[in-house]
Amino acid sequence: MSALAWHGDTHPTFADRERLESGRRVFRRSAATATSREVFPAASESIEDEVHSVSRQWATGLFERVAELAQLPDNWDSYGGSRMKQEPAQRLLDMLVKLGPYIQSEPSVSLTGAGGLNCEWRSQDAHLALQIDPASDPEIYFCNSSAGMEWEGSASHCSLLKRWLWQASSTF
Amino acid sequence: MPISFTSPPVVEVVAGVALDGLGPDAAPLLNAFWAEKARKVFPSLEQQPPYMPAMEEFPSAGATIELMFNVGAPVTRLWALTPDGQELLQLQPGWFACNWRKVQPHGEYDRWPARREAFEKWFLALSRFLVEEGVGEPKVTQCEVTYVNHIRAGGVWKRHSDFQRVFDVTFGSHAALAVEQVSAQVDFILDKGGEPRGRLHAKILPAFDRDGMTPLYVLEMTARGRPDGDGLDGALASFDAGRAAINDGFVALTSSAMHAEWGREV
């Protein structure tokens, strides 16, 4: 039994929205400095301290975008693209709930031809794309121009995903 | 003669004051101040969660948990930024600050006199605006100067475990276990004539640079305490004392090898 309830086929519910935005309920430490989110803390306690200071305002926009994409019919792209499927959308939301503390800004979200979802974050130095298609593992593409590195593969093999998400979603 | 460096690792400086007499209902006035007086220089506006500065008390009140109960409109903090994002004003009922931050990798810290001058200019502008609006001059209750330093791995050190090459501390030299990295907070009392007036808080945090790979240590130093007299002059005097304490603390906590790398001048 899924923890999520959906209206009809593929509409995310307010329960999803609540889970995504739940970071807002944590009393957040706020800083007078502006560079505190520029670097990724190396100590686990510091990460907990820091991530609770990150606002989850991005979750509202993400939720609304997914709800908007859920309205698109089959052949939405006139190339036979499938309408949004519940299974990958649900997996994406589950994944973002877990990764939420490491996300600093709203991603661009688009529908894939197979009815899955693609999320992208771009910062000054980094670009990260997370794509989930029906019945396949989440795929990650990451590129960091200042470090001259590029990586593509399954999310399950991506040991630096949290750190990369932090970088690519940075607003600094 | 204060010690200075040709290439200090400073990435951000904040000069801020806690204010009395500006309650939550002053938010529209702060918006108006931005629109009428600051917008040309700081055209971008961001909304941030409120900042609740810790109040330095003697003897220490110990750790406290701040709880906010909003009975009216929620308190928000405005960040007004210059087009390049290098300077910003923080406008919040009960809090005003000027920040400088290093935005470009090769940007250079423009030194304390410029930061002091920026605070003086914009605090005076805000005070005058509030007087014109009939609110009266805000009363400074506490002053705060913060320096954030990003100490990157390079010639002197390579890994977080090399912390003793970065910091002038002796720790764990006889421990059987290998130290991986160090996170620390050291608090010092700032006094004047034997009377405590504030504290200097130094925080050391291991982190990774924006490339996600290069180790760095964040050394954040905040001097916070009572103003050294009334009005703007009292705030500036407190800033100067706090900044001098930060300078002394920074030199004392960091290693001479790092001082050489940063180009120690005296």
Short mmCIF file of C-alpha atoms in Angstrom, two decimals:
data_model
loop_
_atom_site.label_atom_id
_atom_site.label_comp_id
_atom_site.label_asym_id
_atom_site.label_seq_id
_atom_site.Cartn_x
_atom_site.Cartn_y
_atom_site.Cartn_z
CA MET A 1 0.00 0.00 0.00
CA SER A 2 1.50 3.27 -1.03
CA ALA A 3 1.93 6.01 1.50
CA LEU A 4 0.72 8.43 -1.12
CA ALA A 5 -2.82 8.92 -2.24
CA TRP A 6 -3.50 10.20 -5.72
CA HIS A 7 -6.61 11.69 -7.23
CA GLY A 8 -7.63 9.68 -10.29
CA ASP A 9 -4.60 8.58 -12.19
CA THR A 10 -1.71 10.91 -11.67
CA HIS A 11 -2.58 13.95 -9.59
CA PRO A 12 -0.35 14.52 -6.58
CA THR A 13 -2.31 15.33 -3.43
CA PHE A 14 -1.92 17.80 -0.63
CA ALA A 15 -0.36 14.98 1.40
CA ASP A 16 2.55 14.94 -1.08
CA ARG A 17 2.84 18.67 -0.86
CA GLU A 18 2.88 18.54 2.92
CA ARG A 19 5.66 15.94 2.91
CA LEU A 20 7.76 17.96 0.48
CA GLU A 21 7.32 21.18 2.38
CA SER A 22 7.71 19.65 5.82
CA GLY A 23 11.12 21.31 6.21
CA ARG A 24 9.23 24.53 6.85
CA ARG A 25 7.89 23.14 10.08
CA VAL A 26 11.36 22.75 11.55
CA PHE A 27 12.42 25.80 13.49
CA ARG A 28 15.24 26.97 11.31
CA ARG A 29 18.42 28.55 12.50
CA SER A 30 18.90 31.68 10.50
CA ALA A 31 22.20 33.38 9.83
CA ALA A 32 23.28 36.96 9.30
CA THR A 33 25.84 35.76 6.76
CA ALA A 34 25.15 35.15 3.09
CA THR A 35 27.92 32.68 2.25
CA SER A 36 26.97 29.96 4.74
CA ARG A 37 25.35 27.77 2.05
CA GLU A 38 28.11 28.20 -0.48
CA VAL A 39 30.18 25.26 0.69
CA PHE A 40 29.12 21.75 1.63
CA PRO A 41 29.71 20.91 5.31
CA ALA A 42 31.96 17.88 5.80
CA ALA A 43 30.89 16.95 9.34
CA SER A 44 27.59 15.10 9.65
CA GLU A 45 26.39 17.14 12.65
CA SER A 46 27.13 20.31 10.74
CA ILE A 47 25.12 19.05 7.80
CA GLU A 48 22.10 18.51 10.03
CA ASP A 49 22.55 21.97 11.46
CA GLU A 50 22.98 23.54 8.06
CA VAL A 51 20.27 21.71 6.16
CA HIS A 52 17.66 22.77 8.66
CA SER A 53 18.49 26.35 7.75
CA VAL A 54 17.54 25.74 4.11
CA SER A 55 14.10 26.90 3.20
CA ARG A 56 11.91 24.48 1.26
CA GLN A 57 10.13 27.18 -0.68
CA TRP A 58 11.15 25.27 -3.80
CA ALA A 59 8.73 22.47 -2.84
CA THR A 60 5.66 24.61 -3.50
CA GLY A 61 6.71 25.39 -7.06
CA LEU A 62 7.72 21.79 -7.69
CA PHE A 63 4.39 20.47 -6.47
CA GLU A 64 2.47 22.91 -8.65
CA ARG A 65 4.57 22.03 -11.69
CA VAL A 66 4.01 18.29 -11.23
CA ALA A 67 0.28 18.91 -10.84
CA GLU A 68 0.36 20.97 -14.05
CA LEU A 69 2.22 18.24 -15.97
CA ALA A 70 -0.29 15.68 -14.69
CA GLN A 71 -2.95 17.46 -16.76
CA LEU A 72 -1.22 16.80 -20.08
CA PRO A 73 -2.96 14.17 -22.26
CA ASP A 74 -1.38 11.37 -24.28
CA ASN A 75 0.47 12.67 -27.34
CA TRP A 76 1.10 15.92 -25.45
CA ASP A 77 4.21 16.57 -27.55
CA SER A 78 2.59 15.50 -30.85
CA TYR A 79 5.27 12.77 -31.09
CA GLY A 80 3.25 10.15 -29.26
CA GLY A 81 4.49 11.13 -25.82
CA SER A 82 2.76 9.34 -22.97
CA ARG A 83 0.81 11.19 -20.28
CA MET A 84 2.44 11.29 -16.85
CA LYS A 85 2.52 7.88 -15.17
CA GLN A 86 1.81 7.60 -11.46
CA GLU A 87 4.58 5.15 -10.64
CA PRO A 88 7.62 7.24 -11.69
CA ALA A 89 6.04 10.46 -10.40
CA GLN A 90 5.47 8.87 -7.03
CA ARG A 91 9.04 7.55 -6.93
CA LEU A 92 10.34 11.00 -7.78
CA LEU A 93 8.37 12.64 -4.97
CA ASP A 94 9.51 9.94 -2.52
CA MET A 95 13.11 10.53 -3.57
CA LEU A 96 12.83 14.30 -3.23
CA VAL A 97 11.30 13.99 0.22
CA LYS A 98 14.41 12.05 1.29
CA LEU A 99 16.81 14.37 -0.50
CA GLY A 100 14.87 17.52 0.45
CA PRO A 101 17.36 18.79 3.03
CA TYR A 102 20.07 18.94 0.35
CA ILE A 103 17.99 20.87 -2.19
CA GLN A 104 18.40 24.63 -2.05
CA SER A 105 16.30 25.76 -5.01
CA GLU A 106 13.41 24.79 -7.24
CA PRO A 107 14.24 22.48 -10.17
CA SER A 108 12.97 22.76 -13.73
CA VAL A 109 10.60 19.84 -14.16
CA SER A 110 9.57 18.34 -17.48
CA LEU A 111 7.70 15.30 -18.70
CA THR A 112 9.60 12.62 -20.62
CA GLY A 113 8.21 10.89 -23.69
CA ALA A 114 7.73 7.71 -21.66
CA GLY A 115 5.53 9.47 -19.06
CA GLY A 116 8.32 9.88 -16.52
CA LEU A 117 9.72 13.07 -15.05
CA ASN A 118 12.97 14.94 -15.44
CA CYS A 119 14.21 17.43 -12.79
CA GLU A 120 17.12 19.77 -13.44
CA TRP A 121 19.06 22.18 -11.26
CA ARG A 122 21.68 24.63 -12.54
CA SER A 123 23.96 26.77 -10.41
CA GLN A 124 26.90 28.93 -11.37
CA ASP A 125 29.21 25.90 -11.62
CA ALA A 126 27.08 22.77 -11.65
CA HIS A 127 24.24 21.11 -13.53
CA LEU A 128 22.37 18.07 -12.27
CA ALA A 129 19.55 16.20 -14.02
CA LEU A 130 17.51 13.50 -12.32
CA GLN A 131 15.26 11.46 -14.59
CA ILE A 132 12.81 8.76 -13.59
CA ASP A 133 11.04 6.78 -16.29
CA PRO A 134 8.50 3.99 -15.74
CA ALA A 135 9.99 0.72 -14.51
CA SER A 136 13.58 1.91 -14.67
CA ASP A 137 16.14 3.10 -12.18
CA PRO A 138 16.48 6.85 -11.60
CA GLU A 139 19.25 8.23 -13.82
CA ILE A 140 21.61 11.03 -12.88
CA TYR A 141 23.57 13.36 -15.09
CA PHE A 142 26.00 15.71 -13.31
CA CYS A 143 28.45 18.23 -14.69
CA ASN A 144 30.68 20.66 -12.81
CA SER A 145 32.37 23.16 -15.08
CA SER A 146 34.78 24.57 -12.49
CA ALA A 147 36.03 21.08 -11.60
CA GLY A 148 35.93 19.94 -15.26
CA MET A 149 33.97 16.81 -14.40
CA GLU A 150 31.00 14.99 -15.85
CA TRP A 151 29.19 11.87 -14.61
CA GLU A 152 26.22 9.90 -15.87
CA GLY A 153 24.69 6.76 -14.43
CA SER A 154 22.18 5.16 -12.14
CA ALA A 155 21.28 7.03 -8.93
CA SER A 156 21.93 3.86 -6.96
CA HIS A 157 25.61 4.07 -8.00
CA CYS A 158 25.89 7.77 -7.29
CA SER A 159 27.60 8.04 -3.90
CA LEU A 160 27.98 11.82 -4.15
CA LEU A 161 24.36 12.58 -5.03
CA LYS A 162 23.63 14.63 -1.90
CA ARG A 163 26.75 16.73 -2.33
CA TRP A 164 26.07 17.26 -6.04
CA LEU A 165 22.46 18.21 -5.39
CA TRP A 166 23.64 20.76 -2.85
CA GLN A 167 26.03 22.24 -5.40
CA ALA A 168 23.71 22.24 -8.40
CA SER A 169 20.79 23.71 -6.46
CA SER A 170 22.94 26.41 -4.84
CA THR A 171 21.60 29.92 -5.26
CA PHE A 172 24.90 31.59 -4.47
CA MET B 1 50.40 47.90 14.85
CA PRO B 2 47.70 45.47 13.72
CA ILE B 3 48.76 42.49 11.66
CA SER B 4 47.43 42.39 8.12
CA PHE B 5 47.65 40.09 5.09
CA THR B 6 47.97 40.80 1.39
CA SER B 7 45.62 37.90 0.47
CA PRO B 8 43.43 37.12 3.47
CA PRO B 9 40.94 34.24 3.06
CA VAL B 10 37.97 36.51 3.85
CA VAL B 11 34.83 35.75 1.84
CA GLU B 12 32.27 37.72 3.81
CA VAL B 13 32.05 40.57 6.33
CA VAL B 14 28.87 41.54 8.17
CA ALA B 15 28.41 44.66 10.30
CA GLY B 16 25.01 44.57 11.97
CA VAL B 17 23.07 46.03 14.87
CA ALA B 18 20.10 44.89 16.93
CA LEU B 19 17.62 47.74 17.27
CA ASP B 20 15.03 48.76 19.80
CA GLY B 21 11.98 50.81 18.90
CA LEU B 22 11.31 49.14 15.55
CA GLY B 23 8.60 46.56 16.12
CA PRO B 24 7.10 44.13 13.60
CA ASP B 25 4.76 46.88 12.38
CA ALA B 26 7.80 48.76 11.04
CA ALA B 27 8.13 46.33 8.10
CA PRO B 28 6.22 48.60 5.64
CA LEU B 29 8.50 51.49 6.60
CA LEU B 30 11.58 49.37 5.85
CA ASN B 31 10.07 48.48 2.48
CA ALA B 32 9.51 52.16 1.83
CA PHE B 33 13.10 52.96 2.86
CA TRP B 34 14.37 50.48 0.30
CA ALA B 35 12.10 51.80 -2.47
CA GLU B 36 12.86 55.47 -1.84
CA LYS B 37 16.45 55.57 -0.63
CA ALA B 38 18.32 52.35 -1.38
CA ARG B 39 16.84 50.86 -4.53
CA LYS B 40 19.17 52.63 -6.97
CA VAL B 41 22.24 51.07 -5.34
CA PHE B 42 20.60 47.81 -4.23
CA PRO B 43 18.05 47.05 -6.98
CA SER B 44 17.43 43.37 -6.18
CA LEU B 45 15.25 42.36 -3.27
CA GLU B 46 15.02 38.95 -1.61
CA GLN B 47 12.93 37.79 1.30
CA GLN B 48 14.69 35.72 3.97
CA PRO B 49 13.66 34.07 7.22
CA PRO B 50 14.10 36.46 10.15
CA TYR B 51 17.44 36.63 11.94
CA MET B 52 17.25 36.48 15.72
CA PRO B 53 20.63 37.66 17.05
CA ALA B 54 21.70 35.97 20.28
CA MET B 55 21.93 38.44 23.14
CA GLU B 56 25.23 38.35 25.01
CA GLU B 57 24.52 38.19 28.72
CA PHE B 58 26.86 38.10 31.74
CA PRO B 59 26.94 35.72 33.43
CA SER B 60 26.07 33.48 30.52
CA ALA B 61 22.40 32.53 30.32
CA GLY B 62 23.45 29.19 28.79
CA ALA B 63 21.93 27.75 25.65
CA THR B 64 18.50 29.14 24.94
CA ILE B 65 15.84 28.11 22.50
CA GLU B 66 14.17 30.95 20.68
CA LEU B 67 10.49 30.43 20.09
CA MET B 68 8.58 32.79 17.87
CA PHE B 69 4.87 33.27 18.22
CA ASN B 70 3.44 35.45 15.54
CA VAL B 71 0.28 37.26 16.45
CA GLY B 72 0.30 39.58 13.46
CA ALA B 73 2.01 39.48 10.12
CA PRO B 74 5.13 37.27 10.23
CA VAL B 75 8.44 39.07 10.61
CA THR B 76 10.47 38.86 7.44
CA ARG B 77 13.96 40.01 6.61
CA LEU B 78 14.69 41.80 3.36
CA TRP B 79 17.98 41.43 1.58
CA ALA B 80 18.60 44.34 -0.79
CA LEU B 81 21.48 43.45 -3.14
CA THR B 82 23.73 45.32 -5.54
CA PRO B 83 23.55 44.09 -9.17
CA ASP B 84 26.73 42.00 -8.75
CA GLY B 85 25.48 40.56 -5.44
CA GLN B 86 28.66 41.64 -3.69
CA GLU B 87 27.03 44.00 -1.19
CA LEU B 88 23.73 43.71 0.58
CA LEU B 89 21.62 45.49 3.17
CA GLN B 90 19.60 43.49 5.68
CA LEU B 91 16.38 45.22 6.70
CA GLN B 92 14.27 43.66 9.41
CA PRO B 93 12.30 45.09 12.31
CA GLY B 94 14.85 44.96 15.13
CA TRP B 95 17.86 44.25 12.90
CA PHE B 96 19.95 46.16 10.35
CA ALA B 97 23.18 45.01 8.70
CA CYS B 98 25.52 45.64 5.79
CA ASN B 99 27.26 42.64 4.19
CA TRP B 100 30.11 42.36 1.75
CA ARG B 101 30.75 38.96 0.19
CA LYS B 102 33.23 37.67 -2.30
CA VAL B 103 31.24 36.76 -5.39
CA GLN B 104 33.95 36.32 -8.01
CA PRO B 105 36.69 33.75 -7.29
CA HIS B 106 39.40 36.39 -7.75
CA GLY B 107 37.49 39.22 -6.08
CA GLU B 108 39.43 41.04 -3.39
CA TYR B 109 38.26 41.96 0.08
CA ASP B 110 37.90 45.73 0.15
CA ARG B 111 39.08 45.99 3.79
CA TRP B 112 37.46 47.10 7.02
CA PRO B 113 37.45 50.92 6.50
CA ALA B 114 35.24 50.45 3.44
CA ARG B 115 32.87 48.15 5.37
CA ARG B 116 32.68 50.60 8.27
CA GLU B 117 31.98 53.44 5.87
CA ALA B 118 29.21 51.49 4.12
CA PHE B 119 27.52 50.75 7.44
CA GLU B 120 27.82 54.38 8.55
CA LYS B 121 26.34 55.67 5.30
CA TRP B 122 23.33 53.35 5.19
CA PHE B 123 22.59 53.40 8.91
CA LEU B 124 22.53 57.21 8.80
CA ALA B 125 20.25 57.10 5.76
CA LEU B 126 17.88 54.71 7.56
CA SER B 127 17.91 56.78 10.77
CA ARG B 128 17.13 59.99 8.87
CA PHE B 129 14.33 58.28 6.98
CA LEU B 130 12.77 56.99 10.20
CA VAL B 131 13.00 60.43 11.81
CA GLU B 132 11.33 62.00 8.76
CA GLU B 133 8.58 59.41 9.02
CA GLY B 134 7.99 60.33 12.66
CA VAL B 135 9.22 57.06 14.14
CA GLY B 136 12.34 58.57 15.69
CA GLU B 137 15.90 57.31 15.68
CA PRO B 138 16.32 53.57 16.28
CA LYS B 139 18.21 52.69 19.46
CA VAL B 140 21.16 50.32 19.02
CA THR B 141 21.06 47.62 21.68
CA GLN B 142 23.80 45.29 20.42
CA CYS B 143 26.52 45.35 17.75
CA GLU B 144 27.85 42.44 15.75
CA VAL B 145 30.77 42.04 13.35
CA THR B 146 31.29 38.75 11.53
CA TYR B 147 34.15 37.64 9.31
CA VAL B 148 33.79 34.42 7.32
CA ASN B 149 37.04 32.90 6.05
CA HIS B 150 37.34 30.04 3.59
CA ILE B 151 40.72 28.40 4.13
CA ARG B 152 41.33 26.24 1.09
CA ALA B 153 43.64 23.25 0.85
CA GLY B 154 46.73 23.96 -1.23
CA GLY B 155 50.41 24.39 -0.54
CA VAL B 156 50.33 24.09 3.26
CA TRP B 157 47.65 21.43 3.76
CA LYS B 158 45.86 18.79 1.67
CA ARG B 159 43.32 16.97 3.83
CA HIS B 160 41.03 17.93 6.70
CA SER B 161 43.20 15.73 8.94
CA ASP B 162 46.04 18.24 8.38
CA PHE B 163 44.19 20.70 10.63
CA GLN B 164 47.31 21.30 12.74
CA ARG B 165 48.96 22.84 9.70
CA VAL B 166 46.03 25.25 9.43
CA PHE B 167 45.28 26.05 13.05
CA ASP B 168 47.66 26.81 15.88
CA VAL B 169 46.10 24.28 18.22
CA THR B 170 47.49 21.24 19.92
CA PHE B 171 44.91 18.54 20.11
CA GLY B 172 45.02 14.78 20.20
CA SER B 173 48.77 14.56 19.77
CA HIS B 174 48.89 11.54 22.10
CA ALA B 175 45.62 9.95 21.04
CA ALA B 176 45.82 6.46 19.61
CA LEU B 177 43.13 7.25 17.08
CA ALA B 178 43.75 9.20 13.92
CA VAL B 179 41.86 12.48 13.72
CA GLU B 180 39.88 12.76 10.48
CA GLN B 181 38.76 16.38 10.76
CA VAL B 182 38.02 18.99 13.38
CA SER B 183 34.88 21.02 14.10
CA ALA B 184 35.20 23.45 16.96
CA GLN B 185 33.76 26.49 18.65
CA VAL B 186 35.78 28.73 20.94
CA ASP B 187 34.19 31.61 22.84
CA PHE B 188 36.22 34.49 24.26
CA ILE B 189 35.09 37.28 26.56
CA LEU B 190 35.55 40.84 25.35
CA ASP B 191 35.99 43.22 28.25
CA LYS B 192 36.76 46.85 28.83
CA GLY B 193 38.47 47.81 32.05
CA GLY B 194 37.72 44.40 33.52
CA GLU B 195 34.00 44.65 32.74
CA PRO B 196 32.65 42.11 30.22
CA ARG B 197 31.01 43.85 27.27
CA GLY B 198 30.59 41.06 24.76
CA ARG B 199 32.02 37.89 23.31
CA LEU B 200 34.08 36.74 20.37
CA HIS B 201 32.80 33.45 18.96
CA ALA B 202 35.10 31.49 16.65
CA LYS B 203 33.67 28.52 14.76
CA ILE B 204 35.71 26.05 12.74
CA LEU B 205 33.81 23.91 10.27
CA PRO B 206 35.29 21.41 7.80
CA ALA B 207 33.66 21.63 4.37
CA PHE B 208 34.21 21.11 0.66
CA ASP B 209 34.62 23.90 -1.85
CA ARG B 210 32.12 24.64 -4.60
CA ASP B 211 33.80 22.07 -6.86
CA GLY B 212 32.60 19.50 -4.32
CA MET B 213 36.10 18.01 -4.02
CA THR B 214 38.56 20.50 -2.58
CA PRO B 215 38.69 20.43 1.23
CA LEU B 216 38.42 23.72 3.03
CA TYR B 217 37.95 24.92 6.57
CA VAL B 218 35.39 27.62 7.26
CA LEU B 219 36.55 29.89 10.08
CA GLU B 220 33.68 32.13 11.13
CA MET B 221 34.41 34.79 13.74
CA THR B 222 31.69 36.92 15.32
CA ALA B 223 32.30 39.70 17.83
CA ARG B 224 29.04 40.67 19.51
CA GLY B 225 28.33 42.98 22.41
CA ARG B 226 26.92 46.18 23.81
CA PRO B 227 27.47 49.42 21.91
CA ASP B 228 30.34 51.51 23.21
CA GLY B 229 28.16 54.59 23.78
CA ASP B 230 25.00 56.06 22.34
CA GLY B 231 23.97 56.35 18.71
CA LEU B 232 26.00 55.69 15.62
CA ASP B 233 29.32 56.65 17.25
CA GLY B 234 28.79 54.05 19.97
CA ALA B 235 28.02 51.38 17.38
CA LEU B 236 31.08 52.25 15.30
CA ALA B 237 33.33 52.18 18.37
CA SER B 238 31.95 48.75 19.25
CA PHE B 239 32.53 47.55 15.68
CA ASP B 240 36.14 48.76 15.77
CA ALA B 241 36.78 46.95 19.05
CA GLY B 242 35.09 43.80 17.74
CA ARG B 243 37.00 43.90 14.49
CA ALA B 244 40.31 44.30 16.38
CA ALA B 245 39.39 41.28 18.53
CA ILE B 246 38.58 39.26 15.40
CA ASN B 247 41.93 40.21 13.93
CA ASP B 248 43.78 39.16 17.10
CA GLY B 249 41.76 35.94 17.37
CA PHE B 250 42.34 35.07 13.74
CA VAL B 251 46.11 35.51 14.09
CA ALA B 252 46.17 33.51 17.33
CA LEU B 253 44.09 30.60 16.00
CA THR B 254 45.79 30.13 12.64
CA SER B 255 49.26 28.76 11.94
CA SER B 256 52.32 30.75 10.93
CA ALA B 257 52.58 28.63 7.76
CA MET B 258 49.12 29.85 6.73
CA HIS B 259 50.09 33.42 7.68
CA ALA B 260 52.98 33.17 5.22
CA GLU B 261 50.67 31.82 2.50
CA TRP B 262 48.28 34.75 3.03
CA GLY B 263 51.14 37.26 2.88
CA ARG B 264 51.52 38.43 6.46
CA GLU B 265 52.68 42.05 6.39
CA VAL B 266 53.69 42.79 9.98
#
